[in-house]
Coordinates of C-alpha atoms in Angstrom, one line a residue:
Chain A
X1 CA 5.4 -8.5 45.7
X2 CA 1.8 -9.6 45.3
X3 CA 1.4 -7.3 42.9
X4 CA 4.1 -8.6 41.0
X5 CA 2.7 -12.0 41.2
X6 CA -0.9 -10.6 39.9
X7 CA 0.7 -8.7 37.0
X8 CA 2.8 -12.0 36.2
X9 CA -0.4 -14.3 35.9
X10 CA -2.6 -11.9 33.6
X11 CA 0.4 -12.2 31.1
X12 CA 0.5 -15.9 31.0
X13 CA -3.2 -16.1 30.9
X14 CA -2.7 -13.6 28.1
X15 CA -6.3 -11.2 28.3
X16 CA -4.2 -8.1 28.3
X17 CA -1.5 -8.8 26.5
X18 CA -1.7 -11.8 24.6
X19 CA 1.5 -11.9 22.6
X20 CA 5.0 -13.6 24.1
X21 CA 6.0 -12.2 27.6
X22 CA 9.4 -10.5 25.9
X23 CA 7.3 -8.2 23.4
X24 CA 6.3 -6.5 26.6
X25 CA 9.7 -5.6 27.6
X26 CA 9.9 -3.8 24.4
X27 CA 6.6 -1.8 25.2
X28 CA 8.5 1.4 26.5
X29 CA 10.8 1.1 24.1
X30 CA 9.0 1.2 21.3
X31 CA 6.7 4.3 23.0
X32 CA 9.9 6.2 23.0
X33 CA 11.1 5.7 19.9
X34 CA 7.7 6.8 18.4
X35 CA 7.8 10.1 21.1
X36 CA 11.8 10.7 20.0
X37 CA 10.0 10.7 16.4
X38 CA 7.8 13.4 17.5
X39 CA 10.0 15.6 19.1
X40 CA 12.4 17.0 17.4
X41 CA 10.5 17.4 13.8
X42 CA 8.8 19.9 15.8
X43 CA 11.7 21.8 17.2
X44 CA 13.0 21.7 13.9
X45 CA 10.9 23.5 11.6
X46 CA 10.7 26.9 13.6
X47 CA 14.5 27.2 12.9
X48 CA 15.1 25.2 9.5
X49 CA 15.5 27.5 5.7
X50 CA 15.1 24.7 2.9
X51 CA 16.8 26.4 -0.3
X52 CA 16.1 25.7 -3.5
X53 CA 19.6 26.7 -5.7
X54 CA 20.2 26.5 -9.1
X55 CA 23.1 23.9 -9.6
X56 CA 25.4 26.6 -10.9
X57 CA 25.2 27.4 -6.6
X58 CA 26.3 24.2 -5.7
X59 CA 30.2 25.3 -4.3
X60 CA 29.3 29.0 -3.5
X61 CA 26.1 28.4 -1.8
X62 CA 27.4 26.1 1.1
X63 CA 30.4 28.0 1.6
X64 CA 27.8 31.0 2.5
X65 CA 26.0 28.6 4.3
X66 CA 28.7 27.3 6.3
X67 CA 30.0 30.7 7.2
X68 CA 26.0 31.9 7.8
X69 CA 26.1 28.5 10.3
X70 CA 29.0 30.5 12.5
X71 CA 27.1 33.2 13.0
X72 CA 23.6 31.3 13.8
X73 CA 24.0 27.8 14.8
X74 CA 20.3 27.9 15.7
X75 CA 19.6 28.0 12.7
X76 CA 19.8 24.8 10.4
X77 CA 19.9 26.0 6.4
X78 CA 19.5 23.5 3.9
X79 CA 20.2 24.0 0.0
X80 CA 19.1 21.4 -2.7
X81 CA 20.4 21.9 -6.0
X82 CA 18.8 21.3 -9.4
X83 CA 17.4 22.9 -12.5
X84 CA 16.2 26.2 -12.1
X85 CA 12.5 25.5 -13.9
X86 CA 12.5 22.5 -12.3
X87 CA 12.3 24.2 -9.1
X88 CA 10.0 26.4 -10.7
X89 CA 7.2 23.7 -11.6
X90 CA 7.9 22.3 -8.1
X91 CA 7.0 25.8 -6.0
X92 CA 4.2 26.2 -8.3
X93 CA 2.8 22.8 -7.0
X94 CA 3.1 23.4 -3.3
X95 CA 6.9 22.1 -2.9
X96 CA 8.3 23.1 0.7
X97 CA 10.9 25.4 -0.4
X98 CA 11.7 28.2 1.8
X99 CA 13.6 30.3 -0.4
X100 CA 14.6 30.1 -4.3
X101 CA 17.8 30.9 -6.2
X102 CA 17.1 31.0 -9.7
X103 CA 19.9 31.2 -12.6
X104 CA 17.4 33.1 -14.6
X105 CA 15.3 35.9 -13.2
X106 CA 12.5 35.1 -15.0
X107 CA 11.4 32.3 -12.8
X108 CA 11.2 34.2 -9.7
X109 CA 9.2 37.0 -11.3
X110 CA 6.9 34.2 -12.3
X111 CA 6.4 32.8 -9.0
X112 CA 5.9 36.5 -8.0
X113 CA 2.9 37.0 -10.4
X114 CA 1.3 34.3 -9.7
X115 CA 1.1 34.7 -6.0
X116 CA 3.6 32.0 -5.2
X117 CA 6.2 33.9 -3.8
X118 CA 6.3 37.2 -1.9
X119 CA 8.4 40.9 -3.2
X120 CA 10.7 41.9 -3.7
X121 CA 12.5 39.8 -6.1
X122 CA 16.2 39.7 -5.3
X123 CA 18.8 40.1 -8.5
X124 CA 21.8 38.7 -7.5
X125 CA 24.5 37.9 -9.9
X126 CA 25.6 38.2 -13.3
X127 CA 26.5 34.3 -13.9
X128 CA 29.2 33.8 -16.3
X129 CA 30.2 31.2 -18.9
X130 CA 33.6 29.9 -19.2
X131 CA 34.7 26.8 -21.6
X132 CA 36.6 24.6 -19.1
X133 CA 39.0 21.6 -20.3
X134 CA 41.2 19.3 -18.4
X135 CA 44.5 20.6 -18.9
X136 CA 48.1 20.4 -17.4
X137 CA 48.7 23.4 -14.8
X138 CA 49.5 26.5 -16.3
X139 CA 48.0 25.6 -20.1
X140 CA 46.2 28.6 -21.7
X141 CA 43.4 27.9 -23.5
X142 CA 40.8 29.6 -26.1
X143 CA 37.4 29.1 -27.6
X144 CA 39.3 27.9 -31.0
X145 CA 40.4 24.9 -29.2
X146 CA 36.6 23.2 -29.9
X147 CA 38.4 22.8 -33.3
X148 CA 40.8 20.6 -32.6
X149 CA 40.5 17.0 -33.8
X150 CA 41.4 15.4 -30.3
X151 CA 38.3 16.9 -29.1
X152 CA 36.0 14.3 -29.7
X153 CA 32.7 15.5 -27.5
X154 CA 31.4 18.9 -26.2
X155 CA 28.8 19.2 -23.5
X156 CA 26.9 22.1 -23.1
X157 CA 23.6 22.2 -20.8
X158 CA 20.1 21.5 -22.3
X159 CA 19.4 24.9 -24.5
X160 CA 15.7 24.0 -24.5
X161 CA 15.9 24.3 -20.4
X162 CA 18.4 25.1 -19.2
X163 CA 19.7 29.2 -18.8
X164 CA 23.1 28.6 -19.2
X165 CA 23.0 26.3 -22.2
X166 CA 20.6 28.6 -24.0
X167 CA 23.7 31.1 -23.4
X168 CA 26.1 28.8 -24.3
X169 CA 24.8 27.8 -27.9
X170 CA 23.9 31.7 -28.2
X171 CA 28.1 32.3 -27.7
X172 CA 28.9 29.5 -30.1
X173 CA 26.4 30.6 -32.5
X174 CA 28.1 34.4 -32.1
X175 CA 31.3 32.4 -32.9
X176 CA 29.7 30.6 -36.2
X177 CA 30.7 27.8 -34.5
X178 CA 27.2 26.2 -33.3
X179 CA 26.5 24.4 -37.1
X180 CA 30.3 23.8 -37.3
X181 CA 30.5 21.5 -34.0
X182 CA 27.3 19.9 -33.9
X183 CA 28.0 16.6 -34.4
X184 CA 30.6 16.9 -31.2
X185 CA 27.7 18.4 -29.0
X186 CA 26.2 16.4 -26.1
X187 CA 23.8 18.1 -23.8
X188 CA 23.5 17.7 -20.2
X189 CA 20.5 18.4 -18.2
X190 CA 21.5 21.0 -16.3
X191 CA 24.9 22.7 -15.8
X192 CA 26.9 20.5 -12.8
X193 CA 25.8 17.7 -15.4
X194 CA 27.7 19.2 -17.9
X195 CA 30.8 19.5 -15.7
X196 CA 30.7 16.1 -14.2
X197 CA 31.0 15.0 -18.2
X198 CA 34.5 16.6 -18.5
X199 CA 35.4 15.2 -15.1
X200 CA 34.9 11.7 -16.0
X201 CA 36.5 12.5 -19.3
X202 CA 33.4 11.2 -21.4
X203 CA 33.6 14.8 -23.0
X204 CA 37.2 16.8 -23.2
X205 CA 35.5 20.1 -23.7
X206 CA 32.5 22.1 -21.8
X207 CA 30.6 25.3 -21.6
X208 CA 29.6 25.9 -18.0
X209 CA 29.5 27.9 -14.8
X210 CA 32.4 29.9 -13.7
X211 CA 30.9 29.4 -10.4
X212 CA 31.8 25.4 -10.6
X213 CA 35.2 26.2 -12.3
X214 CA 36.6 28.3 -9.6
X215 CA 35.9 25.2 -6.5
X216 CA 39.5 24.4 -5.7
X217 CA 38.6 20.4 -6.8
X218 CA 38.1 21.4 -10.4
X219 CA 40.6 24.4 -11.0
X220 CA 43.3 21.4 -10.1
X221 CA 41.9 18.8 -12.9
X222 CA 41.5 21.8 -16.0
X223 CA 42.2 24.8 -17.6
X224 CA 39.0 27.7 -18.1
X225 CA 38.6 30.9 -20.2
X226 CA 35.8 33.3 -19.6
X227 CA 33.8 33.6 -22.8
X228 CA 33.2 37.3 -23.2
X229 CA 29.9 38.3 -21.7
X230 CA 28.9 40.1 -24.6
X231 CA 28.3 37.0 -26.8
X232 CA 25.5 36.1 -25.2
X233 CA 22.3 37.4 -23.3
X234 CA 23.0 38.4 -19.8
X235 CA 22.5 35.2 -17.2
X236 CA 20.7 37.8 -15.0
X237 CA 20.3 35.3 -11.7
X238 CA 17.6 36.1 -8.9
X239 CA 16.3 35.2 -5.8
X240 CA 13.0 35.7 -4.0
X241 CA 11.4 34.1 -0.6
X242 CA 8.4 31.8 -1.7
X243 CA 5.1 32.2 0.3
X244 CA 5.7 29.8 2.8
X245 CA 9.1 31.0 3.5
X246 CA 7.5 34.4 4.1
X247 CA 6.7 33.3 7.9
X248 CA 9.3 31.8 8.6
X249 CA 11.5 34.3 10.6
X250 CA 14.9 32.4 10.1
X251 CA 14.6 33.2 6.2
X252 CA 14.4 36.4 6.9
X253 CA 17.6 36.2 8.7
X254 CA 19.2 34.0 6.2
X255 CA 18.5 36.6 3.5
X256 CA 19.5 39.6 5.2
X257 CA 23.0 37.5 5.7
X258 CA 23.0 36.9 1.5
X259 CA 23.1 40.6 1.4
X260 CA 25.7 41.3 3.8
X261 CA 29.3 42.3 3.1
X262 CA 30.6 39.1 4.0
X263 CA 28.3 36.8 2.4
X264 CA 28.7 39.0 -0.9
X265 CA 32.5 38.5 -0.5
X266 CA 32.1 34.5 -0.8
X267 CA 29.8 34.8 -3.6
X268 CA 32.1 37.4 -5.4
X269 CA 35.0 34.7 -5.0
X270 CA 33.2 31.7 -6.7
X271 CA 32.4 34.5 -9.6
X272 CA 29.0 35.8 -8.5
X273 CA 29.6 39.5 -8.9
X274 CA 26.0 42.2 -8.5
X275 CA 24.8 42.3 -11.6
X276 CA 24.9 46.7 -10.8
X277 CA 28.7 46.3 -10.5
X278 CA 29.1 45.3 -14.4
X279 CA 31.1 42.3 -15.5
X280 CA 34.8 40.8 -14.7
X281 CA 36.7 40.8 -17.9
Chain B
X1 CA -2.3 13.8 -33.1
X2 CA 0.8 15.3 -34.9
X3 CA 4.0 14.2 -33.9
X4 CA 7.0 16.2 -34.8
X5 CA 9.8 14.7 -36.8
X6 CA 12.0 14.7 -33.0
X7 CA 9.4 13.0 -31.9
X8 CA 9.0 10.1 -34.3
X9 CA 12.9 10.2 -34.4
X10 CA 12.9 9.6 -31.0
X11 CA 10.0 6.7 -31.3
X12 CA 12.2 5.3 -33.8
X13 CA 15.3 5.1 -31.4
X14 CA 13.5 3.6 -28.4
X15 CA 12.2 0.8 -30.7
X16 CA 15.8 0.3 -32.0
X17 CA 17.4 0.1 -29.2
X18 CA 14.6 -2.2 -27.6
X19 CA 14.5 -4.7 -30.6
X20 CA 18.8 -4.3 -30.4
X21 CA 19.1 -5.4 -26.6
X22 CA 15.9 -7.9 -26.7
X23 CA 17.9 -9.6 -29.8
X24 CA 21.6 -9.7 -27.7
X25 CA 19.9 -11.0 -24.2
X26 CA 17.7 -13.7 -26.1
X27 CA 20.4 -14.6 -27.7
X28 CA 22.2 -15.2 -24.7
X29 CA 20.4 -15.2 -22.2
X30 CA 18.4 -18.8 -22.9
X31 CA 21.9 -20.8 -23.3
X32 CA 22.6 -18.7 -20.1
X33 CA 19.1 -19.5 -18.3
X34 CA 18.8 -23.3 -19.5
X35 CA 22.6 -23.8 -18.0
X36 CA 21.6 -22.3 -14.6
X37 CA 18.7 -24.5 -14.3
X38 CA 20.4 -28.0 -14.9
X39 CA 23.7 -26.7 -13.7
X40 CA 24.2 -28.3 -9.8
X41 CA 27.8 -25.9 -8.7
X42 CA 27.3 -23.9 -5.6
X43 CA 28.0 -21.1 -7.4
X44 CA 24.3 -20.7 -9.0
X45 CA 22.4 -18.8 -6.5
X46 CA 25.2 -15.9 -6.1
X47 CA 25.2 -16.2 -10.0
X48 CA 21.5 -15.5 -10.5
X49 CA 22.0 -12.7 -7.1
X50 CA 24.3 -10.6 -9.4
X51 CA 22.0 -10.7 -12.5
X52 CA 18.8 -10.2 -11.0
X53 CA 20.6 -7.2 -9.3
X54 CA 19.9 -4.9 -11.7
X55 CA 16.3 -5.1 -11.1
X56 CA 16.3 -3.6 -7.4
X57 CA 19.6 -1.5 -8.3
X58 CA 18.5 2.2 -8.4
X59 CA 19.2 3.6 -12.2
X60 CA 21.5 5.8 -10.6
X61 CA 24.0 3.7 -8.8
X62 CA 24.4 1.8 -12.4
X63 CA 24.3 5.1 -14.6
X64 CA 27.3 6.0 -12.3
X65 CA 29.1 2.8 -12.6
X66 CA 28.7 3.2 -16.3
X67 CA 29.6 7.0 -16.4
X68 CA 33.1 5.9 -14.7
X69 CA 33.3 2.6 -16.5
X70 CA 33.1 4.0 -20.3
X71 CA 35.2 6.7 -19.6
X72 CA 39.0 7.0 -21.2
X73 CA 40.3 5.9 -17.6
X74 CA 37.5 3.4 -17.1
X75 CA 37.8 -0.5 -17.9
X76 CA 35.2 -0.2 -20.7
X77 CA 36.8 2.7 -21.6
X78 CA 40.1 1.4 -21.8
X79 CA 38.7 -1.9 -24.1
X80 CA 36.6 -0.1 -26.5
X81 CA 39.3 2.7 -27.3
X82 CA 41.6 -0.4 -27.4
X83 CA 39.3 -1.8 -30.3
X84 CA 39.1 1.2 -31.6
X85 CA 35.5 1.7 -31.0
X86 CA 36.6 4.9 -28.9
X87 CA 34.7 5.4 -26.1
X88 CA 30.9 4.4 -25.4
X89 CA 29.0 7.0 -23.3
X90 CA 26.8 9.3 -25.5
X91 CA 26.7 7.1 -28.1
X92 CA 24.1 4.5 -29.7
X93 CA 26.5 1.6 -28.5
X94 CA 26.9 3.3 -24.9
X95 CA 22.7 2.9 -24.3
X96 CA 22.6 -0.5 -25.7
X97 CA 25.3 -2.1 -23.0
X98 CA 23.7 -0.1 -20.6
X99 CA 19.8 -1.7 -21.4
X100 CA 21.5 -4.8 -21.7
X101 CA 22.8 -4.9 -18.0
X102 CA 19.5 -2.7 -16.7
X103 CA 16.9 -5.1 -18.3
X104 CA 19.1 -9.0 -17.9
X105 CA 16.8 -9.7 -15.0
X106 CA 13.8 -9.2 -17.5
X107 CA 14.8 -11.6 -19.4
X108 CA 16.4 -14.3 -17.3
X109 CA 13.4 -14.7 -14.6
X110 CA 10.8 -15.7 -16.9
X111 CA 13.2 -18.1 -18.4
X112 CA 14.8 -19.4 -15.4
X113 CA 11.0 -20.4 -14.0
X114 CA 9.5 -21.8 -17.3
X115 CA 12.5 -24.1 -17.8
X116 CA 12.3 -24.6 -14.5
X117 CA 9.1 -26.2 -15.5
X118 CA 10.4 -28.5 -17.8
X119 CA 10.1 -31.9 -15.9
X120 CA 13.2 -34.1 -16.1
X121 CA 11.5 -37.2 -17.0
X122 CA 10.4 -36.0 -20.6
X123 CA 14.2 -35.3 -21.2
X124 CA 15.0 -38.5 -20.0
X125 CA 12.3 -40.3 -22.2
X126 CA 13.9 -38.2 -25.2
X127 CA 17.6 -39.6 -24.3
X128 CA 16.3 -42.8 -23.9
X129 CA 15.5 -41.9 -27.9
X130 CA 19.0 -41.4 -28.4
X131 CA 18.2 -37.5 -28.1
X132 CA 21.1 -36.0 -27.7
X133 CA 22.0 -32.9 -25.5
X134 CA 21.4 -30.4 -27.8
X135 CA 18.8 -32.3 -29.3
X136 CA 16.7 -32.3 -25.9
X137 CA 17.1 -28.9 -25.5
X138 CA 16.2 -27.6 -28.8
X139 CA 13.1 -30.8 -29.3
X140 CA 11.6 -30.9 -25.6
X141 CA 12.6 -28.0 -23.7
X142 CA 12.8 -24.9 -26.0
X143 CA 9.2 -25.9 -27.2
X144 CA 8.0 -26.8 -23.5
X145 CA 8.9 -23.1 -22.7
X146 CA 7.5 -21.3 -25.4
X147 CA 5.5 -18.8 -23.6
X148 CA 8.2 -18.4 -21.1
X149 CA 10.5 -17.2 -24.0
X150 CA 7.6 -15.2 -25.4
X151 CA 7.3 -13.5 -21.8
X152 CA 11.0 -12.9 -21.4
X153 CA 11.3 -11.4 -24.5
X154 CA 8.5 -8.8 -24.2
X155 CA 9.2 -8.2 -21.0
X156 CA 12.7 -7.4 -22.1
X157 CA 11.2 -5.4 -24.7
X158 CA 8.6 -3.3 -22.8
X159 CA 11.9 -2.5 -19.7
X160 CA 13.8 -1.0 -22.2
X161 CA 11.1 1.6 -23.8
X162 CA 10.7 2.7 -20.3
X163 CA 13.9 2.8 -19.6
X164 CA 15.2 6.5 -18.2
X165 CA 17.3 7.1 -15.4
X166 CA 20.2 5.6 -16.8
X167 CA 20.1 6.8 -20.0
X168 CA 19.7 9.8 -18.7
X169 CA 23.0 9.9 -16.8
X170 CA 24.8 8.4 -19.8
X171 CA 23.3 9.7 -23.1
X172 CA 24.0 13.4 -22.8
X173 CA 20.2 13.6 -25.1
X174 CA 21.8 13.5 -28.6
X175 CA 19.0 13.5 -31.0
X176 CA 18.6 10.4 -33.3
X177 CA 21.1 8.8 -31.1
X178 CA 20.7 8.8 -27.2
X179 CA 17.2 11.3 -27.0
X180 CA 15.2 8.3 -26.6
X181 CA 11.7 8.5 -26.4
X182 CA 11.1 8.7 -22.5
X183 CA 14.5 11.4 -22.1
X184 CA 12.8 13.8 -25.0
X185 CA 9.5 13.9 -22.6
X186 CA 11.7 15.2 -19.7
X187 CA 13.3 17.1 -21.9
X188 CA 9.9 18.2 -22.7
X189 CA 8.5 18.7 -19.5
X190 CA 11.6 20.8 -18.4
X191 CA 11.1 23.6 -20.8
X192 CA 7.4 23.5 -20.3
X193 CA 5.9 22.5 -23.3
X194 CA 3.7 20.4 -21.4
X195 CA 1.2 19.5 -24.7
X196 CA 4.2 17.9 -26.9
X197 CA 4.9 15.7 -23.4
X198 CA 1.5 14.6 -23.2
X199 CA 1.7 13.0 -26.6
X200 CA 4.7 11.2 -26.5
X201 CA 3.8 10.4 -23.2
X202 CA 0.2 8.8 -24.2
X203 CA 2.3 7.0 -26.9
X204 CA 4.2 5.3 -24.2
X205 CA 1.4 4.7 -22.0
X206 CA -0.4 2.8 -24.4
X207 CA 2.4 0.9 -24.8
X208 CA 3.0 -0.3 -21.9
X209 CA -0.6 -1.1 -20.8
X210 CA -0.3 -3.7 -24.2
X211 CA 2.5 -5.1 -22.9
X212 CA 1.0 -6.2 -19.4
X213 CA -2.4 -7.1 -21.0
X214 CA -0.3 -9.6 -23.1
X215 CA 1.9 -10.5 -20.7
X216 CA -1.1 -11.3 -18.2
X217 CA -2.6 -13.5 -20.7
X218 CA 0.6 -15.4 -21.7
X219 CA 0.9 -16.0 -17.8
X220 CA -2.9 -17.8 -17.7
X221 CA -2.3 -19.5 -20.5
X222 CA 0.6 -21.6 -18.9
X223 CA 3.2 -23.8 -20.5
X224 CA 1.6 -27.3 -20.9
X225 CA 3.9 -29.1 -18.8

């Protein structure tokens, strides 16, 4: 009790603590918070893969991930999805990427040479390009369609960028369509960009990924047709482990999971076939 | 320094589209700003709330908004094919009703404070003159506010040049039509020809330092009020 008392007089004259008697209250409070803060950052990153996907991954990828996340739930993997060479740039300045799925192989091969990444460099797919166009259930449609007079815009991605719009105007130009349709083109900056123009029906026709055409959400709002692979260079697609993923034991584990059976299986049904296993029709 | 004929095309369409939308929102936007001043209805401050908005409003939440809006199945959509304008996104009109919204704090602030300014005695000592409304407006407070207006309307100016986000979401980089000057950098930067970015970029750098060194002395200057 005297204690008490003693304790209770140094706050009023205010030496010790010399702000209102209620901030003190808060004192272990606030020292939890900032330990809480502290804690599990650290637990964290021993069991944590940060993926850096190109955006033509965005439906397959987490369904691996979600079915990887079954197996391990020790194990938190976390994809962000974007431009391939933007990812590129990004690893080459130090960004904390695990682990890097490219849609064109050249940019792991890159990091490779230049010491920001560690062997082997992974192919994994052949990507494909389809022309996707909302359509009632059961339409058929074909590449002659871009013709037509109701379709007012085509969106393709950036070809100056992006792989799968350098493809697509390679296709079009192998159709002698590419000078015919120009003044319908729009570019998006990368592929799901593309998509998400035909969604909102700002454009009614678009090259893009079979990968994003097969989610169950899009196959319900249009109608696709593969564009034959041989109009265009091959979308060779790789992955490779950057060098700070390269001690990080969970990676390894994440990878070895890409190259299982099963993982291959949910990759194969959003289009990703090996490129060794030659192309879908 | 050589530009390429993209890149003065794209120079060309940022200064377009910046004198376009400074023109509209002056135009407007003073009748607008002089109302809100003198105007006493409880409905000023959430008015001046919803139009300063855009200001704090990340360029993506408005370059979505827009995406949806100027759709075929979007209100703006729906009014402009209705017009038969068809529909706005990647197009020169698209970009300028999106700068509009995007820089309408730009231009109202400055205008709001300077007329602010404008003490109400000198327009009662012009309607003891038998100045009218109008006239008071156009005789006392218009040239009371002059660098106000001047402000606002480079201000205006300068937001839209380095305007990008939303553009970005709603353009779809058409040149000589929505690859404005600040999109062809990315565009530049993306595929690595980090040299051509530089210049455009310096271009735009330059620019903008103008702008704030003329806006900073317009601000010490002051209104004589």
């Amino acid at each position: 009790m005297l204690r008490f008392k003693k304790n209770k007089t140094a706050a009023k004259g205010g030496a010790l603590f010399p702000y209102p008697r209620f901030l003190k209250s808060l004192v272990p409070y606030v020292l939890l918070f900032l330990l809480s803060c502290l804690a599990p950052t650290s637990l964290q990153a021993k069991n944590k893969v940060l993926i850096a996907a190109a955006s033509d991954l965005q439906f397959a990828l987490e369904s691996v991930i979600l079915a990887f996340k079954a197996l391990e739930p020790s194990i938190t993997v976390e994809g962000v999805y974007g431009s391939s060479g933007q990812f590129f740039t990004q690893i080459r300045q130090g960004a904390p990427f695990d682990f890097f799925m490219s849609a064109d192989i050249s940019f792991p091969e890159q990091l490779l040479e230049q010491n920001h990444a560690v062997a082997p460099v992974m192919p994994y797919a052949l990507g494909r390009l389809v022309l996707w166009m909302p359509a009632k259930k059961g339409k058929t449609i074909e590449m002659l369609d871009l013709l037509d007079p109701s379709i007012g815009k085509i969106t393709i991605a950036n070809p100056r960028h992006a792989p799968y719009g350098a493809r697509g105007k390679e296709a079009l130009m192998h159709l002698g369509l590419w000078d015919t349709l120009q003044s319908k083109l729009v570019f998006g900056e990368n592929i799901s960009q593309s998509a998400q123009f035909v969604q909102t029906g700002n454009a009614q026709a678009g090259l893009i990924a079979l990968s994003l055409v097969l989610h169950p959400r899009m196959q319900a709002e249009g109608a696709y047709v593969l564009i034959p692979a041989e109009y265009h260079l091959p979308l060779l697609q790789a992955m490779v482990v950057t060098r700070k993923g390269g001690s990080n034991p969970a990676v390894k584990k994440f990878v070895n999971y890409l190259q299982s059976k099963e993982a291959l299986k949910i990759l194969a049904r959003y289009g990703f076939t090996p490129p060794g296993q030659g192309v879908i029709p | 320094m050589n530009f390429t004929a993209a890149d003065i095309q794209a120079l060309a369409l940022t200064f377009r589209l910046a004198i376009t939308v400074t023109i509209i929102l002056m135009m407007g936007g003073i009748p607008f700003a002089w109302w809100l001043t003198r105007t006493h209805l409880k409905l000023k401050a959430p008015l001046l709330a919803l139009c300063t908005l855009p200001m704090i409003l990340p360029p993506s939440v408005l370059g979505f908004y827009l995406l949806l809006a100027m759709g075929p199945a979007g209100p703006l959509g729906i009014f402009t094919e209705k017009l038969g304008l068809g529909t706005f996104a990647f197009s020169f009109g698209g970009l300028v009703v999106a700068s509009c919204i995007h820089s309408l704090p730009f231009m109202l602030q400055p205008l709001v404070q300077s007329f602010e300014g404008v003490s109400v005695q000198y327009l009662e000592v012009a309607a003891m003159q038998r100045a009218g409304l109008v006239q008071q407006f156009f005789r006392v407070a218009l040239p009371l506010s002059k660098n106000g207006i001047l402000t606002a309307a480079v201000m205006t100016f300068a937001h839209t040049v380095g305007e990008f986000g939303v553009l970005l979401m709603i353009g779809g980089s058409i040149p000589g039509k929505t690859r404005v000057a600040s999109v062809q950098i990315y565009d530049y930067v993306q595929a690595f020809e980090y040299a051509q970015a530089h210049r455009l970029a310096l271009v735009l750098l330059l620019f903008a330092f103008s702008v704030m060194f003329v806006t900073h002395g317009l601000r010490t200057k002051r209104d004589l009020i």
